[in-house]
Coordinates of C-alpha atoms in Angstrom, one line a residue:
M1 CA 0.0 0.0 0.0
I2 CA 1.2 3.5 -0.9
A3 CA -0.1 6.6 0.8
R4 CA 0.7 9.9 -0.9
A5 CA 1.4 12.7 1.6
S6 CA -0.1 15.2 -0.9
K7 CA -3.4 13.5 -0.5
L8 CA -3.4 12.9 3.3
F9 CA -4.7 15.0 6.1
L10 CA -1.3 15.2 7.9
P11 CA -1.2 18.5 9.8
T12 CA 2.3 18.5 11.3
L13 CA 3.4 21.5 13.5
R14 CA 6.8 23.0 14.1
D15 CA 5.9 24.0 17.7
A16 CA 4.3 22.1 20.5
P17 CA 1.2 23.3 22.4
S18 CA 2.1 25.9 25.1
D19 CA 0.5 23.8 27.8
A20 CA 2.2 20.5 26.8
E21 CA 4.7 19.1 29.4
A22 CA 4.8 15.4 28.5
V23 CA 7.0 14.4 25.6
S24 CA 4.3 12.2 24.2
H25 CA 1.8 15.1 24.3
K26 CA 4.2 17.4 22.4
L27 CA 5.3 15.0 19.8
L28 CA 1.9 13.4 19.1
V29 CA 0.4 16.8 18.5
R30 CA 3.3 18.1 16.5
G31 CA 3.4 14.9 14.4
G32 CA -0.3 15.3 13.5
F33 CA -1.3 12.1 15.3
I34 CA -3.9 13.7 17.7
R35 CA -5.8 16.9 18.2
Q36 CA -7.6 18.2 21.3
V37 CA -11.3 18.9 21.1
S38 CA -11.7 19.8 24.8
A39 CA -9.9 19.2 28.1
G40 CA -9.2 15.5 28.2
I41 CA -11.0 14.8 24.9
W42 CA -8.9 14.0 21.9
T43 CA -9.4 13.1 18.2
F44 CA -7.1 10.5 16.7
M45 CA -6.1 11.9 13.3
P46 CA -5.7 9.5 10.4
I47 CA -2.1 8.7 11.0
G48 CA -2.6 8.4 14.8
W49 CA -5.6 6.1 14.3
R50 CA -3.3 3.8 12.2
V51 CA -1.0 3.4 15.2
H52 CA -3.9 2.9 17.6
R53 CA -5.3 0.1 15.3
K54 CA -1.9 -1.6 15.2
V55 CA -1.8 -1.6 19.0
E56 CA -5.3 -3.0 19.1
Q57 CA -4.4 -5.7 16.6
I58 CA -1.5 -6.9 18.7
I59 CA -3.7 -7.0 21.8
R60 CA -6.4 -8.9 19.8
E61 CA -3.9 -11.5 18.6
E62 CA -2.5 -12.2 22.0
M63 CA -6.0 -12.4 23.6
D64 CA -7.2 -14.7 21.0
A65 CA -4.1 -16.9 21.5
I66 CA -5.2 -17.6 25.1
G67 CA -8.7 -18.5 24.0
A68 CA -10.4 -15.2 24.7
Q69 CA -13.6 -14.4 22.8
E70 CA -14.2 -10.9 21.4
M71 CA -17.6 -9.3 21.9
L72 CA -18.9 -5.7 22.0
M73 CA -20.9 -4.3 24.9
P74 CA -22.7 -0.9 24.8
V75 CA -21.5 2.3 26.3
L76 CA -24.9 3.4 27.5
T77 CA -25.6 1.5 30.7
P78 CA -28.6 1.3 33.0
A79 CA -27.8 2.9 36.3
E80 CA -29.5 0.1 38.2
L81 CA -26.6 -2.3 37.4
W82 CA -24.2 0.0 39.2
E83 CA -26.6 0.7 42.0
A84 CA -26.7 -3.1 42.7
T85 CA -22.9 -3.2 43.2
G86 CA -22.7 0.1 45.1
R87 CA -20.4 1.7 42.5
I88 CA -23.0 4.2 41.5
A89 CA -21.5 6.6 44.1
I90 CA -18.1 6.9 42.3
P91 CA -17.8 10.6 41.5
E92 CA -16.0 10.1 38.2
I93 CA -19.1 8.6 36.6
F94 CA -20.9 10.5 33.9
R95 CA -24.7 10.3 34.5
L96 CA -27.6 11.1 32.2
E97 CA -31.4 10.6 31.9
D98 CA -33.5 9.6 28.9
R99 CA -36.7 11.4 27.9
S100 CA -38.6 9.2 30.3
G101 CA -36.4 10.1 33.3
R102 CA -34.6 6.7 33.4
T103 CA -31.1 7.1 34.7
F104 CA -28.1 5.8 32.7
I105 CA -24.3 6.1 33.0
L106 CA -21.4 6.2 30.7
P107 CA -19.1 3.6 32.3
M108 CA -15.4 3.8 32.7
T109 CA -15.3 0.0 32.8
H110 CA -17.8 -2.9 32.1
E111 CA -17.7 -5.3 35.1
E112 CA -21.4 -4.8 35.8
T113 CA -22.5 -5.2 32.2
V114 CA -20.4 -8.3 31.6
T115 CA -21.6 -9.9 34.8
F116 CA -25.2 -9.2 33.7
H117 CA -24.4 -11.3 30.6
A118 CA -22.7 -14.0 32.7
R119 CA -26.0 -14.7 34.4
E120 CA -26.7 -16.9 31.4
I121 CA -24.0 -19.3 32.5
Q122 CA -25.8 -22.3 34.0
S123 CA -23.3 -25.0 34.9
Y124 CA -19.7 -25.6 35.9
K125 CA -19.4 -27.4 32.6
Q126 CA -19.5 -24.1 30.8
L127 CA -16.6 -22.7 32.7
P128 CA -14.1 -21.2 32.4
Q129 CA -15.1 -18.3 30.2
L130 CA -12.9 -15.4 29.0
W131 CA -14.4 -12.5 27.1
Y132 CA -13.1 -9.2 25.9
H133 CA -14.0 -6.1 23.9
F134 CA -12.7 -2.8 22.7
Q135 CA -15.0 0.0 23.7
T136 CA -15.2 3.7 24.4
K137 CA -15.0 4.6 28.1
D138 CA -15.8 7.9 29.8
R139 CA -14.5 9.2 33.0
D140 CA -15.3 12.6 34.6
E141 CA -11.7 13.2 35.2
P142 CA -11.3 16.4 37.2
R143 CA -7.7 17.1 36.1
P144 CA -7.0 15.8 32.6
R145 CA -3.4 16.2 31.6
G146 CA -0.5 14.9 29.6
G147 CA -2.2 14.5 26.3
L148 CA -3.3 10.9 26.2
L149 CA -2.0 10.0 29.6
R150 CA -5.0 11.3 31.6
V151 CA -8.2 11.8 29.6
R152 CA -11.9 11.9 29.9
E153 CA -12.8 9.6 27.0
F154 CA -10.7 6.7 25.7
V155 CA -10.9 3.3 24.1
M156 CA -10.0 0.4 26.3
K157 CA -9.6 -3.3 25.8
D158 CA -11.2 -4.8 28.9
G159 CA -11.3 -8.5 29.3
Y160 CA -13.2 -10.6 31.9
S161 CA -12.8 -14.2 33.1
F162 CA -15.4 -16.3 34.9
D163 CA -14.4 -19.4 36.9
R164 CA -15.8 -21.9 39.4
D165 CA -13.0 -21.8 42.0
E166 CA -9.9 -20.0 43.2
E167 CA -7.6 -22.4 41.3
G168 CA -9.4 -21.5 38.1
V169 CA -9.3 -17.8 38.8
R170 CA -5.6 -18.0 39.3
R171 CA -5.1 -19.9 36.0
S172 CA -7.1 -17.2 34.1
F173 CA -5.1 -14.5 35.9
E174 CA -1.7 -15.9 35.0
A175 CA -2.8 -16.6 31.4
N176 CA -3.7 -12.9 31.0
R177 CA -0.5 -11.8 32.8
E178 CA 1.6 -13.8 30.3
A179 CA -0.4 -12.4 27.4
Y180 CA 0.1 -8.9 28.6
K181 CA 3.9 -9.4 28.8
K182 CA 3.8 -10.5 25.1
I183 CA 1.6 -7.6 24.1
F184 CA 4.0 -5.0 25.6
A185 CA 7.1 -6.7 24.3
R186 CA 5.6 -6.7 20.8
C187 CA 4.8 -3.0 21.1
G188 CA 8.4 -2.3 22.0
L189 CA 7.7 -1.3 25.6
E190 CA 9.8 -1.9 28.6
T191 CA 7.3 -2.8 31.3
Y192 CA 7.3 -4.3 34.8
D193 CA 4.4 -6.3 36.2
V194 CA 4.1 -5.3 39.9
Q195 CA 1.7 -5.8 42.8
A196 CA -0.9 -3.1 42.8
E197 CA -4.2 -2.1 44.3
S198 CA -7.7 -2.7 42.8
G199 CA -9.1 0.4 44.6
I200 CA -12.6 1.3 43.4
M201 CA -12.7 -1.7 41.1
G202 CA -12.9 -4.2 43.9
G203 CA -10.7 -7.3 44.0
K204 CA -8.4 -9.6 46.0
F205 CA -5.1 -9.6 44.1
S206 CA -4.0 -7.1 41.6
V207 CA -1.1 -6.4 39.2
D208 CA -0.2 -3.2 37.4
F209 CA 2.0 -3.1 34.3
L210 CA 4.2 0.0 34.6
A211 CA 6.3 1.5 31.7
P212 CA 9.1 3.7 32.8
A213 CA 8.6 7.1 31.2
G214 CA 9.6 10.8 31.5
S215 CA 6.0 11.6 32.3
G216 CA 3.5 9.6 34.2
E217 CA 1.5 9.4 37.5
N218 CA 3.0 6.2 38.9
V219 CA 6.3 5.6 40.7
L220 CA 8.0 2.4 39.8
V221 CA 10.2 1.0 42.6
T222 CA 12.9 -1.5 41.6
C223 CA 15.9 -3.0 43.2
V224 CA 19.3 -2.6 41.6
N225 CA 20.4 -6.1 42.8
C226 CA 17.3 -8.4 42.5
D227 CA 14.0 -8.7 40.6
Y228 CA 12.0 -6.8 43.2
A229 CA 9.6 -4.4 41.6
A230 CA 6.5 -2.6 43.0
D231 CA 4.2 0.3 42.5
G232 CA 5.3 3.2 44.7
D233 CA 1.8 3.4 46.3
I234 CA 2.2 0.0 47.9
A235 CA 5.9 -0.8 47.7
H236 CA 7.6 -2.2 50.8
A237 CA 11.0 -0.7 51.7
V238 CA 13.4 -0.7 54.6
P239 CA 14.5 2.8 55.7
R240 CA 17.7 3.6 57.6
A241 CA 17.8 2.9 61.3
P242 CA 17.1 5.8 63.6
E243 CA 19.7 7.2 66.0
F244 CA 17.8 6.9 69.4
P245 CA 18.6 8.9 72.5
E246 CA 19.1 7.0 75.8
P247 CA 16.0 5.0 76.7
L248 CA 13.6 6.2 79.5
A249 CA 11.7 4.1 82.0
A250 CA 8.5 6.1 81.2
P251 CA 7.5 8.9 78.9
E252 CA 8.8 12.3 80.0
E253 CA 7.0 15.5 79.1
V254 CA 9.1 18.3 77.6
A255 CA 8.0 21.8 76.7
T256 CA 8.2 22.6 72.9
P257 CA 6.5 26.0 72.6
G258 CA 5.7 27.1 69.0
V259 CA 7.1 23.8 67.6
T260 CA 4.7 22.3 65.0
T261 CA 7.0 20.5 62.5
I262 CA 9.2 17.5 62.7
D263 CA 12.3 19.4 61.6
G264 CA 11.6 22.0 64.2
L265 CA 11.1 19.4 66.9
A266 CA 14.3 17.6 66.0
D267 CA 16.3 20.9 66.1
V268 CA 14.9 21.9 69.5
L269 CA 15.5 18.6 71.1
G270 CA 18.8 17.8 69.2
I271 CA 17.6 14.4 68.0
D272 CA 17.3 12.5 64.8
P273 CA 14.0 13.2 63.0
A274 CA 13.7 9.4 62.5
A275 CA 13.4 9.1 66.3
T276 CA 10.2 11.1 66.3
S277 CA 6.6 10.0 65.4
K278 CA 4.1 11.9 63.2
A279 CA 0.4 11.7 64.1
M280 CA -2.4 11.9 61.4
P281 CA -6.0 11.7 62.8
V282 CA -8.6 10.5 60.3
V283 CA -12.3 9.9 60.4
K284 CA -14.0 6.8 59.0
D285 CA -17.4 6.8 57.4
D286 CA -19.1 5.8 60.7
G287 CA -17.7 8.9 62.4
T288 CA -15.0 7.0 64.3
L289 CA -11.7 8.9 64.7
V290 CA -8.6 6.8 64.2
L291 CA -5.0 7.9 64.8
A292 CA -2.4 6.9 62.2
L293 CA 1.2 7.0 63.1
V294 CA 4.4 7.0 61.0
R295 CA 8.0 7.8 61.8
G296 CA 8.7 11.6 61.8
D297 CA 10.9 11.4 58.7
D298 CA 8.3 9.4 56.7
R299 CA 5.2 10.3 54.8
L300 CA 1.9 8.5 55.2
S301 CA 0.8 6.6 52.1
E302 CA -2.9 7.3 51.5
M303 CA -3.2 4.0 49.5
K304 CA -1.7 2.0 52.4
L305 CA -3.9 3.8 54.9
Y306 CA -6.9 2.8 52.7
D307 CA -5.8 -0.8 53.0
A308 CA -5.3 -0.5 56.7
L309 CA -8.7 1.1 57.2
P310 CA -11.2 -0.7 54.8
G311 CA -13.6 1.8 53.5
S312 CA -13.2 5.5 52.9
S313 CA -11.8 8.0 55.5
R314 CA -10.9 11.7 55.6
P315 CA -8.6 13.9 57.5
A316 CA -10.1 15.0 60.8
S317 CA -11.2 18.6 61.1
D318 CA -9.6 21.0 63.7
D319 CA -12.7 20.8 65.8
E320 CA -12.7 17.0 65.7
I321 CA -9.0 17.0 66.7
R322 CA -9.5 19.3 69.6
A323 CA -12.5 17.3 70.8
A324 CA -10.6 14.0 70.7
F325 CA -7.2 15.0 71.9
G326 CA -7.6 18.3 73.8
A327 CA -4.9 19.8 71.6
A328 CA -4.3 21.1 68.1
G329 CA -2.4 19.4 65.3
G330 CA 1.4 19.5 65.9
S331 CA 1.1 18.3 69.5
L332 CA -0.7 15.0 69.0
G333 CA 0.3 11.6 70.1
P334 CA -0.9 8.1 71.0
V335 CA -0.4 8.2 74.8
G336 CA -3.7 8.7 76.5
F337 CA -5.8 8.5 73.4
D338 CA -8.6 6.0 73.9
G339 CA -9.4 5.4 70.3
E340 CA -7.9 3.1 67.7
V341 CA -4.2 3.6 66.9
V342 CA -2.7 2.2 63.6
A343 CA 1.1 2.5 63.6
D344 CA 3.6 1.9 60.9
H345 CA 5.8 -1.2 61.4
M346 CA 8.9 1.1 61.8
L347 CA 7.5 2.2 65.2
R348 CA 7.6 -1.4 66.6
E349 CA 11.1 -1.1 68.0
G350 CA 12.6 1.8 70.0
Q351 CA 11.5 4.9 71.8
F352 CA 10.2 7.9 69.9
V353 CA 9.3 11.5 70.7
A354 CA 5.5 12.0 70.2
G355 CA 3.0 14.7 70.8
A356 CA 1.8 15.0 74.5
N357 CA -1.8 15.9 73.5
R358 CA -1.2 19.3 75.2
D359 CA -0.4 22.4 73.1
G360 CA 3.3 23.2 73.2
F361 CA 4.4 19.9 74.7
H362 CA 5.8 16.6 73.6
L363 CA 6.7 13.3 75.2
R364 CA 10.2 11.7 75.1
G365 CA 10.6 8.0 75.4
V366 CA 7.3 6.8 73.9
E367 CA 7.3 3.1 73.3
A368 CA 4.8 1.0 71.5
G369 CA 3.3 -1.9 73.6
R370 CA 4.4 -0.3 76.8
D371 CA 2.8 3.2 76.5
Y372 CA 0.1 2.5 74.0
A373 CA -1.4 -0.5 72.2
P374 CA -1.4 0.0 68.4
R375 CA -2.4 -2.2 65.5
F376 CA 0.6 -2.3 63.2
A377 CA 0.4 -2.0 59.4
D378 CA 2.7 -0.8 56.5
L379 CA 1.7 2.9 56.2
R380 CA 4.9 4.7 55.0
E381 CA 5.7 5.9 51.5
P382 CA 9.1 4.4 50.3
K383 CA 11.7 7.1 49.5
E384 CA 15.2 7.5 48.1
G385 CA 17.8 5.9 50.4
D386 CA 15.5 2.9 51.3
R387 CA 16.7 -0.6 50.9
C388 CA 15.1 -3.6 49.2
P389 CA 12.9 -5.7 51.6
E390 CA 14.1 -8.9 49.8
C391 CA 17.9 -8.6 49.4
G392 CA 18.8 -5.3 51.1
G393 CA 19.9 -3.7 47.8
R394 CA 19.5 -0.1 46.9
L395 CA 16.0 0.9 45.6
Q396 CA 15.6 3.1 42.6
F397 CA 12.5 5.2 41.9
R398 CA 11.3 6.0 38.4
V399 CA 8.3 7.9 37.0
A400 CA 6.1 5.4 35.1
V401 CA 2.9 5.1 33.1
E402 CA 0.4 2.5 34.0
V403 CA -0.3 0.7 30.7
G404 CA -2.3 -2.3 32.0
H405 CA -4.1 -3.5 35.1
I406 CA -5.3 -7.0 35.9
F407 CA -7.1 -8.1 39.0
D408 CA -9.2 -10.8 40.5
F409 CA -12.6 -9.5 41.7
G410 CA -14.0 -12.7 43.2
S411 CA -17.7 -12.5 43.7
F412 CA -17.7 -8.7 44.1
Y413 CA -20.0 -8.3 41.1
S414 CA -21.6 -11.7 40.7
S415 CA -23.1 -11.9 44.2
P416 CA -25.1 -8.6 44.0
L417 CA -26.1 -9.2 40.4
G418 CA -27.1 -12.8 40.9
A419 CA -24.6 -14.4 38.5
T420 CA -24.5 -18.0 39.8
F421 CA -23.9 -21.5 38.4
L422 CA -24.6 -25.0 39.4
D423 CA -21.4 -26.7 40.6
E424 CA -20.5 -30.4 40.3
D425 CA -21.7 -31.0 43.9
G426 CA -25.2 -29.7 43.0
Q427 CA -24.7 -26.5 44.9
E428 CA -25.5 -23.1 43.4
K429 CA -22.5 -20.8 43.7
P430 CA -21.5 -17.3 42.6
L431 CA -19.2 -17.0 39.6
L432 CA -15.7 -15.9 40.4
G433 CA -14.3 -13.2 38.1
G434 CA -11.2 -11.4 37.0
S435 CA -10.7 -8.2 35.0
Y436 CA -8.0 -7.3 32.5
G437 CA -7.6 -3.8 31.1
I438 CA -5.3 -2.1 28.5
G439 CA -5.8 1.4 27.1
P440 CA -4.4 1.4 23.6
G441 CA -4.1 5.2 23.6
R442 CA -2.1 5.2 26.8
V443 CA 0.1 2.4 25.4
L444 CA 0.7 4.5 22.3
A445 CA 1.7 7.5 24.5
A446 CA 4.0 5.3 26.6
I447 CA 5.7 4.0 23.5
V448 CA 6.5 7.6 22.5
E449 CA 7.8 8.3 26.0
Q450 CA 10.3 5.5 25.5
H451 CA 11.1 6.0 21.8
Y452 CA 12.0 9.5 20.8
D453 CA 14.9 11.8 20.3
E454 CA 15.4 15.6 19.9
H455 CA 14.0 15.4 16.3
G456 CA 10.8 13.4 17.0
I457 CA 9.3 9.9 17.5
A458 CA 11.1 6.7 16.6
W459 CA 8.3 4.1 16.4
P460 CA 9.0 0.4 16.9
A461 CA 8.3 -1.4 13.6
A462 CA 5.3 -3.3 14.9
V463 CA 3.3 -0.2 15.7
A464 CA 4.6 2.4 13.2
P465 CA 2.0 4.2 11.1
Y466 CA 3.9 3.1 8.0
D467 CA 6.8 0.7 7.5
V468 CA 8.8 3.1 5.2
H469 CA 8.7 6.8 4.6
V470 CA 9.9 7.6 1.0
V471 CA 11.0 11.2 0.5
A472 CA 10.9 12.5 -3.0
L473 CA 13.3 15.5 -3.5
A474 CA 12.8 17.9 -6.4
G475 CA 13.6 16.3 -9.8
A476 CA 13.7 12.7 -8.4
E477 CA 9.9 12.1 -8.2
D478 CA 10.0 9.2 -10.7
V479 CA 12.8 7.4 -8.8
A480 CA 10.9 7.9 -5.5
G481 CA 7.7 6.5 -7.1
R482 CA 9.6 3.4 -8.3
A483 CA 11.1 2.9 -4.9
A484 CA 7.6 3.2 -3.3
E485 CA 6.2 0.7 -5.7
T486 CA 9.0 -1.8 -5.1
L487 CA 8.6 -1.5 -1.3
S488 CA 4.8 -1.9 -1.6
A489 CA 5.2 -5.0 -3.8
A490 CA 7.3 -6.5 -1.0
G491 CA 4.3 -6.2 1.3
L492 CA 5.3 -3.0 3.1
D493 CA 3.1 0.0 3.9
V494 CA 4.7 3.1 2.3
L495 CA 4.2 6.8 3.0
L496 CA 5.4 8.7 -0.1
D497 CA 6.2 12.3 0.6
D498 CA 5.4 13.8 -2.8
R499 CA 4.5 17.3 -1.5
E500 CA 6.1 20.4 -3.1
L501 CA 8.2 21.4 -0.1
R502 CA 11.8 22.1 0.6
A503 CA 14.1 19.1 1.4
G504 CA 14.6 20.3 5.0
E505 CA 10.9 20.4 5.6
K506 CA 10.4 16.9 4.3
F507 CA 13.3 15.5 6.4
A508 CA 12.0 17.3 9.5
D509 CA 8.6 15.8 9.0
A510 CA 10.0 12.3 8.4
D511 CA 12.0 12.5 11.7
L512 CA 9.0 13.9 13.5
I513 CA 6.6 11.2 12.3
G514 CA 9.1 8.5 13.0
C515 CA 8.6 5.7 10.6
P516 CA 11.3 3.0 11.1
I517 CA 13.0 3.5 7.6
R518 CA 13.4 6.6 5.5
V519 CA 14.2 6.2 1.8
T520 CA 15.4 9.3 0.0
A521 CA 15.5 9.9 -3.7
G522 CA 17.5 13.0 -4.8
K523 CA 19.5 14.4 -7.7
K524 CA 22.2 11.7 -7.3
S525 CA 19.5 9.0 -7.7
L526 CA 19.0 10.3 -11.3
E527 CA 22.6 9.4 -12.1
D528 CA 22.9 6.0 -10.4
G529 CA 19.4 4.7 -9.8
M530 CA 20.1 4.3 -6.1
V531 CA 18.5 5.8 -3.0
D532 CA 19.6 6.5 0.5
V533 CA 18.1 4.2 3.2
R534 CA 18.3 5.5 6.8
E535 CA 17.2 3.7 10.0
R536 CA 15.2 6.2 12.1
A537 CA 16.2 4.8 15.5
T538 CA 20.0 4.4 14.9
G539 CA 20.7 6.9 12.2
D540 CA 22.6 4.2 10.2
E541 CA 22.5 4.9 6.4
K542 CA 23.3 2.9 3.3
R543 CA 22.8 3.4 -0.4
L544 CA 20.9 0.7 -2.3
N545 CA 19.6 0.1 -5.8
V546 CA 15.9 0.6 -6.1
A547 CA 15.5 -3.0 -7.3
D548 CA 17.0 -4.2 -4.1
L549 CA 14.6 -2.4 -1.8
G550 CA 12.2 -4.6 0.2
K551 CA 14.3 -7.7 -0.1
G552 CA 14.0 -9.6 3.2
A553 CA 11.0 -7.5 4.2

C-alpha cells in the first residue's frame, strides 16, 4: 500500500502546544497524530488512528491466543446495574437521563455489564469463560493532563474471566499476565508487572504493568540487585535505622512552645528526625476517629492507609481533633488517646518522641506496647535511600505510566447481580471473576515516551504508522515513485512524501513522524538509480539500488 502525503490529512506542526509538558503530548500533537477537542477529549487523526489500530491488533492477537472471545458491549448502561454493586456513588461517573427520566451512566469499565451477561452461564461445565471487547469509556476526570496520559474519554480493551473456584481464577489471571507481557514486548515497551491495588474496582489480588517514562503518574520502585519491583503506592521498603537517645523508664514530658513541625522538633531537642513520630487523625465513614502514626521522617501513604482502614476515610477537622485530643495538630500523640491507633511497622522497636496531646508539649521515650497498644500496618511511603525488603539492595525510583491493570474481583459483582452457576456437587455458587484492562491510547503514548529523540518519534516497527517513509526530492519524483512501488510490492506500507516542499521540511517531518525506515531519492538518484536508506532509531545509512529495496521484508 502506498499513501501519498499530498493526499493525506497530515497537519504537522513546528511547535508544541504551550500547555504541553509530557514528551508524548508534544510529539503526538506536532506529528499530526492527535488533536484536542476539549480538556481530556482527543481526536485520533488518520495517522494516529493507524498506530492505535496496530496496537489494538497486537492486543487482539494475544488475547485470541489464550482462548479469549471478542464481543462488544454498549457504552450506554442502565444505572441500576451500578446501583446493585454500590459503585454508582463513584464521583468520576458520567450520568444522564433519557426522555422518560430513566437514569443511565457512561461507564469507565464494564464489570457490571459483563456480569449481567454472565448470568446466562448455567453450569460448571460451561466454565471457564474469557471474554473481551474494545469499547469507548468515559471518566469525569477532574484534572485531565499529559495529552493521552490522563483523559476523559478513551478506548479500552477490557477482558473478563469467569471461573468456578480460586484455582481456576488463578489460572485465568496468570494466562492474562503472560499475554500482557507478550503484548507489551511486541509493542516495543519496557514494562514491569508489579503488585498493585484494585481500589474502586474491587478485588483480591491485583497487578499493574508499569512502563518507565519521563511523564506519568505512577512511581516504579525496583531494586538494583534483584528482581523486586512494585508500584510506589504499595511498595515495601526498609528505611535507615534511627539514632535513638538514651531510653527512658517512662514517657517524659518536655516543653516545645511554638514547635509544629518534625524538623523544628528535632532541632529543638537535638535528635534524629527518624526518632520522632508523626500523628495523622482520620475519620472513618461511621464517624470513628482513628490515629495513624508513622515515623517523623516518613510520609503517610494514602493508599496503604486505605488498605489498613477498609472503606473511605478523611482527615479529621480542627474541631474534631480538639475534641478527641484536647490539643491542636502538631502536639498530637498516641499516649492517653482512647481510640484506635494504627502505627507503621517502623514504630515497633525503639522509643520515639511523640505529641503530648497538650499544646506546646511533647513526650520523650514513647514506646509501642508499653505506653500505647497500636495495631501495626505498613503505612509509609518508600523514599530515596530505602533498601530492598528482599535482598537489602538499593532501591531506585522512576516515573512510570500504567499501561495495563489485571485483578481478581472474586464474587464482588456476581453476588449482588445474581450471577451464579450449578457446581458439580449440586450447589448453586457465585461466579468468580477477573478483570484485565489495557488502554491502547495510553500504550501509544507510553511508546512515544520511551522511543524518541530531539527530532521526533522513533516508532518500533510493529506499531509504526507506515513501514517506510519515502522522501521524493525535487527532480527525483520518478525514482521515488519506483522505490515506493518496489517496497509496496514487497508487502510494506509506504508513506510517499510527494509534496512540493523544501528538502529540509520533508526531512524534519520524516524525523517527527518517526517511521522506522526513511528512503530518500535525490538528484544523485537520477545518475545511479540508487536511493539513501536510513534507519530512524539508529541513524545508520546505506545506499541501495531501487531494485534491491524490500528484499527480506
